[in-house]
C-alpha positions in Angstrom: 0.0 0.0 0.0 1.2 3.5 -0.9 0.2 7.0 0.1 -3.5 7.2 1.4 -5.7 9.1 -1.0 -8.2 9.6 1.8 -7.9 9.9 5.6 -10.8 10.6 8.0 -9.7 11.3 11.5 -11.7 11.6 14.7 -15.1 11.8 13.0 -18.0 12.5 15.4 -21.7 13.0 14.5 -24.9 13.1 16.6 -28.5 13.5 15.6 -30.9 15.1 18.1 -28.2 14.7 20.8 -27.8 11.0 20.1 -24.2 10.1 19.0 -24.1 7.9 15.8 -20.3 8.3 15.1 -17.7 8.3 17.9 -14.1 9.2 17.0 -14.2 7.1 13.8 -10.9 6.6 11.8 -10.9 5.5 8.2 -8.3 5.5 5.4 -8.3 4.5 1.7 -5.3 3.8 -0.4 -4.9 4.5 -4.1 -6.0 1.6 -6.2 -7.7 -0.1 -3.3 -11.1 -1.6 -2.8 -11.8 -1.2 0.9 -14.8 -2.9 2.5 -16.8 -1.0 5.1 -19.0 -3.3 7.1 -21.2 -3.3 10.2 -24.7 -4.0 11.4 -27.6 -1.7 10.7 -27.1 1.5 12.8 -23.3 0.9 13.0 -22.7 4.2 11.3 -21.4 3.2 7.9 -23.9 5.2 5.8 -23.6 8.2 8.0 -19.8 8.2 7.7 -20.1 8.1 3.9 -22.7 10.8 3.8 -20.2 13.0 5.7 -17.6 12.2 3.0 -20.1 13.2 0.3 -21.4 16.3 1.9 -24.9 15.1 2.7 -24.1 15.7 6.4 -21.3 17.7 8.1 -19.2 16.2 10.8 -19.6 17.7 14.3 -15.8 17.0 14.8 -12.9 15.6 12.9 -10.8 16.1 9.8 -10.8 14.8 6.2 -7.6 14.7 4.1 -7.5 14.1 0.4 -4.0 13.3 -1.0 -2.5 14.6 2.3 -4.3 18.0 2.2 -7.1 18.8 4.6 -10.3 19.5 2.8 -13.7 20.8 3.9 -16.7 18.9 2.5 -20.0 20.5 3.4 -22.0 19.9 0.2 -22.4 17.7 -2.8 -20.5 20.2 -4.8 -17.5 20.0 -2.4 -17.5 16.2 -2.8 -17.6 16.5 -6.6 -14.8 19.1 -6.5 -12.7 16.5 -4.6 -13.7 13.8 -7.2 -15.8 11.8 -4.8 -18.9 10.0 -6.0 -21.3 7.7 -4.2 -23.8 5.2 -5.3 -26.4 5.4 -2.5 -28.4 2.4 -1.4 -31.6 4.4 -2.0 -32.0 5.4 -5.6 -31.5 9.0 -6.9 -32.9 8.5 -10.3 -35.9 10.4 -11.9 -38.3 7.7 -13.2 -39.8 9.9 -16.0 -36.4 10.6 -17.6 -34.5 8.3 -19.9 -31.4 6.4 -18.8 -29.2 8.8 -20.7 -30.9 11.9 -19.3 -30.4 10.5 -15.7 -26.8 9.7 -16.2 -25.9 13.1 -17.6 -28.4 15.2 -15.7 -26.9 18.6 -15.0 -23.9 17.8 -17.3 -25.7 17.5 -20.6 -23.8 17.9 -23.9 -25.0 21.0 -25.9 -25.0 21.9 -29.5 -23.2 24.9 -31.0 -26.4 26.9 -30.5 -26.7 26.0 -26.8 -29.5 23.4 -27.1 -29.3 20.1 -25.4 -27.6 17.5 -27.6 -29.6 14.4 -26.7 -28.0 12.4 -29.5 -24.5 13.0 -28.1 -25.6 12.1 -24.5 -27.2 8.9 -25.9 -24.0 8.1 -27.8 -21.8 8.5 -24.6 -24.3 6.5 -22.6 -24.4 3.7 -25.1 -20.5 3.5 -25.0 -20.5 3.6 -21.2 -23.1 0.8 -20.8 -21.3 -1.3 -23.4 -18.1 -1.0 -21.3 -20.1 -2.1 -18.3 -21.7 -5.0 -20.2 -25.2 -3.8 -19.4 -28.0 -4.4 -21.9 -30.0 -1.2 -21.4 -31.1 1.2 -24.1 -30.1 4.8 -23.5 -33.5 6.0 -24.6 -35.4 3.7 -22.2 -37.4 5.5 -19.5 -36.1 4.5 -16.1 -39.6 3.9 -14.8 -39.9 1.0 -17.3 -36.9 -0.8 -15.9 -36.7 -3.3 -13.1 -34.9 -2.5 -9.8 -31.7 -4.3 -10.8 -31.4 -2.1 -13.9 -32.0 1.0 -11.8 -28.9 0.0 -9.8 -26.9 -0.5 -12.9 -27.9 3.0 -14.1 -26.8 4.4 -10.8 -23.4 2.8 -11.2 -23.1 4.1 -14.7 -24.1 7.6 -13.6 -21.3 7.6 -10.9 -18.7 6.3 -13.3 -19.6 8.9 -15.9 -18.2 11.6 -13.7 -14.5 12.6 -13.2 -14.2 10.4 -10.1 -11.2 9.1 -8.2 -12.9 7.9 -5.0 -16.0 5.9 -5.7 -18.3 4.8 -2.8 -20.6 1.8 -3.5 -23.4 1.2 -1.0 -24.8 -2.3 -1.5 -24.3 -2.1 -5.3 -25.2 -5.7 -5.9 -28.3 -5.9 -3.7 -30.6 -6.1 -6.8 -28.2 -7.7 -9.3 -28.2 -11.2 -10.6 -25.1 -13.4 -10.4 -24.0 -12.7 -14.0 -24.6 -8.9 -13.5 -22.5 -9.1 -10.3 -19.7 -10.8 -12.1 -19.7 -8.0 -14.8 -19.6 -5.4 -12.1 -16.6 -7.1 -10.3 -14.8 -7.3 -13.6 -15.2 -3.6 -14.1 -14.1 -2.9 -10.5 -10.9 -4.8 -11.2 -10.4 -2.6 -14.3 -10.9 0.5 -12.1 -8.4 -0.8 -9.6 -5.8 -1.3 -12.3 -6.2 2.4 -13.3 -5.7 3.5 -9.6 -9.3 4.3 -8.9 -10.1 3.9 -5.1 -13.3 2.3 -4.1 -15.1 2.1 -0.7 -17.3 -0.9 -0.9 -20.3 -1.3 1.5 -22.0 -4.7 1.5 -23.6 -7.2 3.8 -22.6 -10.0 1.5 -19.6 -11.8 2.9 -18.6 -13.7 -0.2 -18.4 -10.4 -2.2 -16.1 -8.9 0.4 -13.5 -11.7 0.2 -13.9 -11.8 -3.6 -13.3 -8.2 -4.5 -11.9 -6.2 -1.5 -8.3 -5.7 -0.3 -9.0 -4.4 3.2 -11.9 -4.4 5.5 -13.0 -2.0 8.2 -15.8 -3.1 10.6 -17.9 -0.6 12.6 -20.3 -1.3 15.5 -22.3 1.2 17.5 -20.7 4.1 15.7 -17.1 3.1 16.5 -14.3 1.4 14.7 -13.9 -2.3 15.7 -11.1 -3.4 13.4 -9.3 -2.7 10.1 -7.6 -5.7 8.5 -6.4 -7.1 5.2 -9.1 -9.4 3.8 -6.4 -12.0 3.2 -5.6 -12.1 7.0 -9.2 -12.7 8.2 -12.0 -15.1 7.6 -15.8 -15.1 7.5 -16.3 -16.3 11.0 -14.1 -13.6 12.4 -15.9 -10.9 10.4 -19.3 -12.1 11.6 -18.2 -12.1 15.2 -16.8 -8.5 14.9 -20.1 -7.4 13.3 -22.6 -8.9 15.7 -20.3 -8.9 18.8 -21.1 -12.6 19.5 -21.2 -16.0 17.8 -23.4 -16.0 14.7 -26.5 -18.1 15.1 -27.5 -20.6 12.5 -30.6 -19.0 11.1 -29.5 -19.8 7.5 -29.6 -23.5 8.2 -32.8 -25.0 6.7 -35.2 -26.4 9.3 -37.6 -29.1 8.0 -41.1 -27.9 9.0 -44.5 -29.6 9.2 -47.7 -28.2 7.8 -50.9 -29.8 6.6 -51.5 -30.5 2.9 -54.7 -32.5 3.5 -56.7 -29.2 3.9 -57.7 -26.6 1.4 -54.8 -24.2 0.4 -54.9 -20.9 2.1 -54.4 -19.3 -1.3 -54.6 -20.6 -4.9 -53.6 -18.9 -8.1 -55.2 -20.4 -11.2 -53.9 -19.6 -14.7 -52.9 -16.0 -13.8 -51.8 -13.8 -16.7 -50.7 -10.2 -16.3 -48.7 -8.2 -18.8 -45.7 -9.9 -20.5 -44.0 -11.3 -17.4 -46.8 -13.3 -15.8 -48.1 -15.9 -18.1 -50.6 -18.6 -17.2 -49.1 -19.2 -13.7 -50.8 -21.6 -11.3 -49.7 -22.3 -7.7 -51.0 -23.0 -4.3 -49.9 -22.2 -0.7 -51.1 -24.2 2.3 -51.6 -22.8 5.8 -48.2 -22.7 7.5 -46.3 -23.2 4.2 -43.4 -21.0 2.9 -43.2 -21.1 -0.9 -40.0 -19.6 -2.4 -40.0 -18.0 -5.8 -36.7 -18.2 -7.7 -35.7 -17.0 -11.2 -33.4 -14.6 -13.1 -34.1 -10.9 -13.2 -37.0 -10.4 -15.7 -38.4 -13.9 -15.0 -41.6 -12.3 -13.5 -41.0 -12.8 -9.8 -41.9 -9.3 -8.6 -44.6 -8.9 -11.3 -46.3 -12.1 -10.0 -46.7 -10.6 -6.5 -47.8 -7.3 -7.9 -50.5 -9.0 -10.0 -51.7 -11.1 -7.1 -51.9 -8.0 -4.9 -53.9 -6.0 -7.4 -51.2 -3.4 -8.3 -50.9 -4.6 -11.9 -54.0 -5.5 -13.8 -54.9 -9.2 -14.4 -55.7 -10.2 -18.0 -57.0 -13.6 -16.9 -56.9 -16.1 -14.1 -58.3 -16.4 -10.6 -57.1 -15.8 -7.0 -58.7 -17.8 -4.3 -58.2 -17.3 -0.5 -59.4 -20.0 1.8 -61.3 -21.6 -1.1 -63.2 -18.4 -2.0 -62.7 -16.6 -5.3 -61.5 -13.0 -4.8 -62.2 -10.3 -7.3 -59.0 -8.4 -6.6 -58.9 -5.4 -8.8 -56.8 -3.1 -6.6 -54.8 -3.0 -3.4 -57.8 -2.4 -1.1 -59.5 -5.5 -2.5 -56.3 -7.5 -1.7 -56.2 -6.2 1.8 -59.8 -7.0 2.4 -59.2 -10.5 1.0 -56.5 -11.1 3.7 -53.4 -10.5 1.7 -50.3 -8.3 2.6 -47.4 -7.3 0.4 -43.9 -6.4 1.6 -42.5 -4.7 -1.5 -39.1 -4.9 -3.1 -38.2 -1.2 -2.4 -39.2 -0.3 1.2 -38.2 3.3 0.9 -40.3 4.1 -2.2 -43.1 1.6 -1.8 -43.3 0.4 1.8 -42.9 3.5 4.0 -43.7 7.2 4.3 -40.1 8.2 5.3 -40.9 11.6 6.8 -43.6 10.2 9.1 -43.1 8.5 12.4 -42.8 4.8 13.3 -46.4 5.0 14.7 -47.9 6.7 11.7 -46.4 4.0 9.4 -47.5 1.2 11.7 -51.2 2.2 11.7 -51.6 3.2 8.0 -53.1 -0.1 6.9 -55.3 -0.4 10.0 -56.8 3.1 10.3 -60.3 1.7 10.3 -59.4 -0.4 13.4 -57.8 2.4 15.4 -60.5 5.1 14.9 -62.8 6.5 17.6 -65.7 7.8 15.5 -63.9 10.0 12.9 -60.8 10.6 15.0 -57.7 8.5 15.6 -57.7 6.6 18.9 -54.2 7.6 19.9 -54.1 5.3 22.9 -55.0 2.3 20.8 -52.6 3.3 18.0 -49.8 3.9 20.5 -50.4 0.5 22.2 -50.4 -1.4 18.9 -47.2 0.4 17.7 -45.4 -0.2 21.0 -46.4 -3.9 21.0 -44.9 -4.5 17.5 -41.8 -2.5 18.2 -41.2 -4.8 21.1 -42.3 -8.0 19.3 -40.0 -7.4 16.3 -37.2 -5.9 18.3 -37.3 -2.6 16.4 -34.5 -0.3 17.6 -35.9 3.2 18.0 -35.9 5.8 20.7 -39.7 5.9 20.6 -42.7 5.4 18.3 -42.7 9.0 17.3 -39.3 9.0 15.7 -39.2 9.6 11.9 -38.6 6.4 10.0 -35.9 8.0 7.8 -33.7 8.3 10.8 -33.7 4.5 11.4 -31.4 1.9 9.9 -32.4 -0.2 6.9 -33.0 -3.3 9.0 -35.3 -1.4 11.4 -37.2 0.2 8.5 -37.8 -3.3 7.0 -39.1 -4.5 10.3 -41.6 -1.6 10.4 -42.8 -2.7 6.9 -43.4 -6.2 8.3 -45.0 -4.9 11.5 -47.5 -2.6 9.8 -48.9 -5.6 7.8 -48.8 -8.0 10.7 -50.9 -5.6 12.7 -53.6 -6.1 10.0 -53.6 -9.9 10.7 -53.4 -11.1 7.1 -53.9 -14.7 6.0 -51.2 -14.6 3.3 -48.0 -12.6 3.1 -46.2 -11.8 -0.2 -42.6 -11.0 0.6 -40.5 -9.5 -2.1 -36.8 -9.4 -1.2 -37.6 -9.2 2.6 -34.0 -8.8 3.7 -32.6 -6.7 0.9 -29.9 -4.2 2.1 -30.0 -5.2 5.8 -27.1 -6.5 7.8 -26.5 -10.1 8.9 -27.9 -9.6 12.4 -31.2 -8.0 11.2 -31.4 -10.6 8.4 -31.4 -13.5 10.8 -34.0 -11.7 12.9 -36.3 -11.2 9.9 -35.8 -14.8 8.8 -37.0 -16.0 12.3 -40.0 -13.6 12.1 -41.0 -15.1 8.8 -40.7 -18.6 10.2 -42.8 -17.6 13.2 -45.5 -16.1 10.9 -45.7 -19.4 9.0 -45.8 -21.4 12.3 -48.9 -19.4 13.2 -50.7 -20.7 10.2 -50.2 -18.0 7.7 -49.4 -18.8 4.1 -46.2 -17.1 2.8 -44.7 -16.6 -0.7 -41.2 -15.2 -0.6 -39.1 -13.8 -3.5 -35.4 -13.5 -3.0 -32.3 -13.1 -5.1 -30.2 -14.6 -2.3 -30.4 -18.3 -2.8 -29.0 -19.1 0.7 -31.9 -17.1 2.1 -34.4 -18.8 -0.2 -33.2 -22.2 0.8 -33.1 -21.4 4.5 -36.8 -20.4 4.4 -38.7 -22.4 1.8 -40.7 -25.6 2.1 -41.1 -25.6 -1.7 -39.3 -23.6 -4.4 -41.0 -22.6 -7.7 -38.7 -21.5 -10.5 -39.9 -18.9 -13.0 -38.6 -18.4 -16.5 -39.8 -15.7 -18.8 -43.1 -15.4 -16.9 -43.9 -19.1 -16.7 -43.5 -21.8 -14.0 -40.5 -23.8 -15.2 -39.9 -26.1 -12.2 -41.4 -26.9 -8.8 -39.0 -28.4 -6.3 -39.5 -29.7 -2.8 -36.9 -28.2 -0.5 -36.0 -31.7 0.7 -34.9 -32.5 -2.9 -32.6 -29.6 -3.3 -29.1 -30.7 -2.1 -27.2 -27.4 -2.6 -27.3 -23.8 -3.6 -25.5 -24.8 -6.8 -28.3 -27.2 -7.7 -30.9 -24.5 -7.4 -28.7 -22.1 -9.4 -28.6 -24.7 -12.2 -32.4 -24.9 -12.1 -32.7 -21.1 -12.4 -30.2 -21.0 -15.2 -32.3 -23.6 -17.1 -30.0 -26.6 -16.9 
């Protein structure tokens, strides 16, 4: 390792008098990929938001190439050639891929007009280098979440950047897309770009990173070369104790000699849900696997009444349900935990309590007014039940960590006592501690007799949870596998790939 390109010394930050960073030290070498890890609420994102000017440190110094700098805005970060790909998207859905990538930096004609063709040409070249099959003229709102992430990456790399921060960049990517990204990261390393890599995926860290810094409770725990540590040690540093075995599959019993709690018959919706039939029994967890674009998310959206159905039936407890919208789905006893909690699952500027009671307003009203005591009691009960870490139920949700936000999405639907839960990437972007808690919550819900359908890109998670796995391909059911018959993650991967 040579001269550090970045040094952050004695960084402190508090929100509303509550410390979230305590004397944090962090350094980054030229041409290095440095992993930054820790549980939800450890302070990783806050530290990076200070580096990119979203927040200002209460105390501490930042040095770039040995010179102290002041970073108090996004413009200050850009001036110091720092870019960040945030876990939450910063794209404008109604603009094209090209317009998003070069927003504010558009090419112009000799007459001062926007030169869309030149922007599209540069975007096409950039995406080709990344190995991403997206059309520059495609509206972002028409893309799946995985392609939103790839567009974010392309946007960051299109700038004159020498320090690139990646916050969970592969959380929505398939295995092949992740390999393409890693290949590009290695190219950037060879050109002396420096990368801070935030991820909860252990295998990625050991595959792509040179050093690792672990944070817990706003403090540094350890900084080590990846080659000199192992997964068990990393996990123990993150959680502060021995890792439990939540990812081990547990054979479960549930009745199949009764009527399914939900049946889907010959469901067709758009181009990605084509004549799908499946059933879920009380207490059963059905996993949905498939490549990006296979129709996983679209299937849940169609069942829940978000996307229109062209044909097919949905039955709950043997009764046909005319689900034409979300309200119909809720009244039928369904609940959906969406893929993107920040845009689809929560009202971020509202409190924990407000988010908890949104789906059950009719149950917590006293005539036309909200019964605050009842609403408070329900919110406190689920905060305790799901171990949600918050100062109180009146705290704004956007101030909580990703894992706690995800638990609130779960809690607000559990409060409505649904019969069937549709879970789309239920642990996306949360740390290993919160992930194991969420997995146990899902198992407990199934044990109580609820039917559960879970979509996950993480095969280890899908195999840990599922009693059956249904593989989708191009909107159709390709295979249905009993979990007992799946011997390994590799075997499921082969099934997904079509072998």
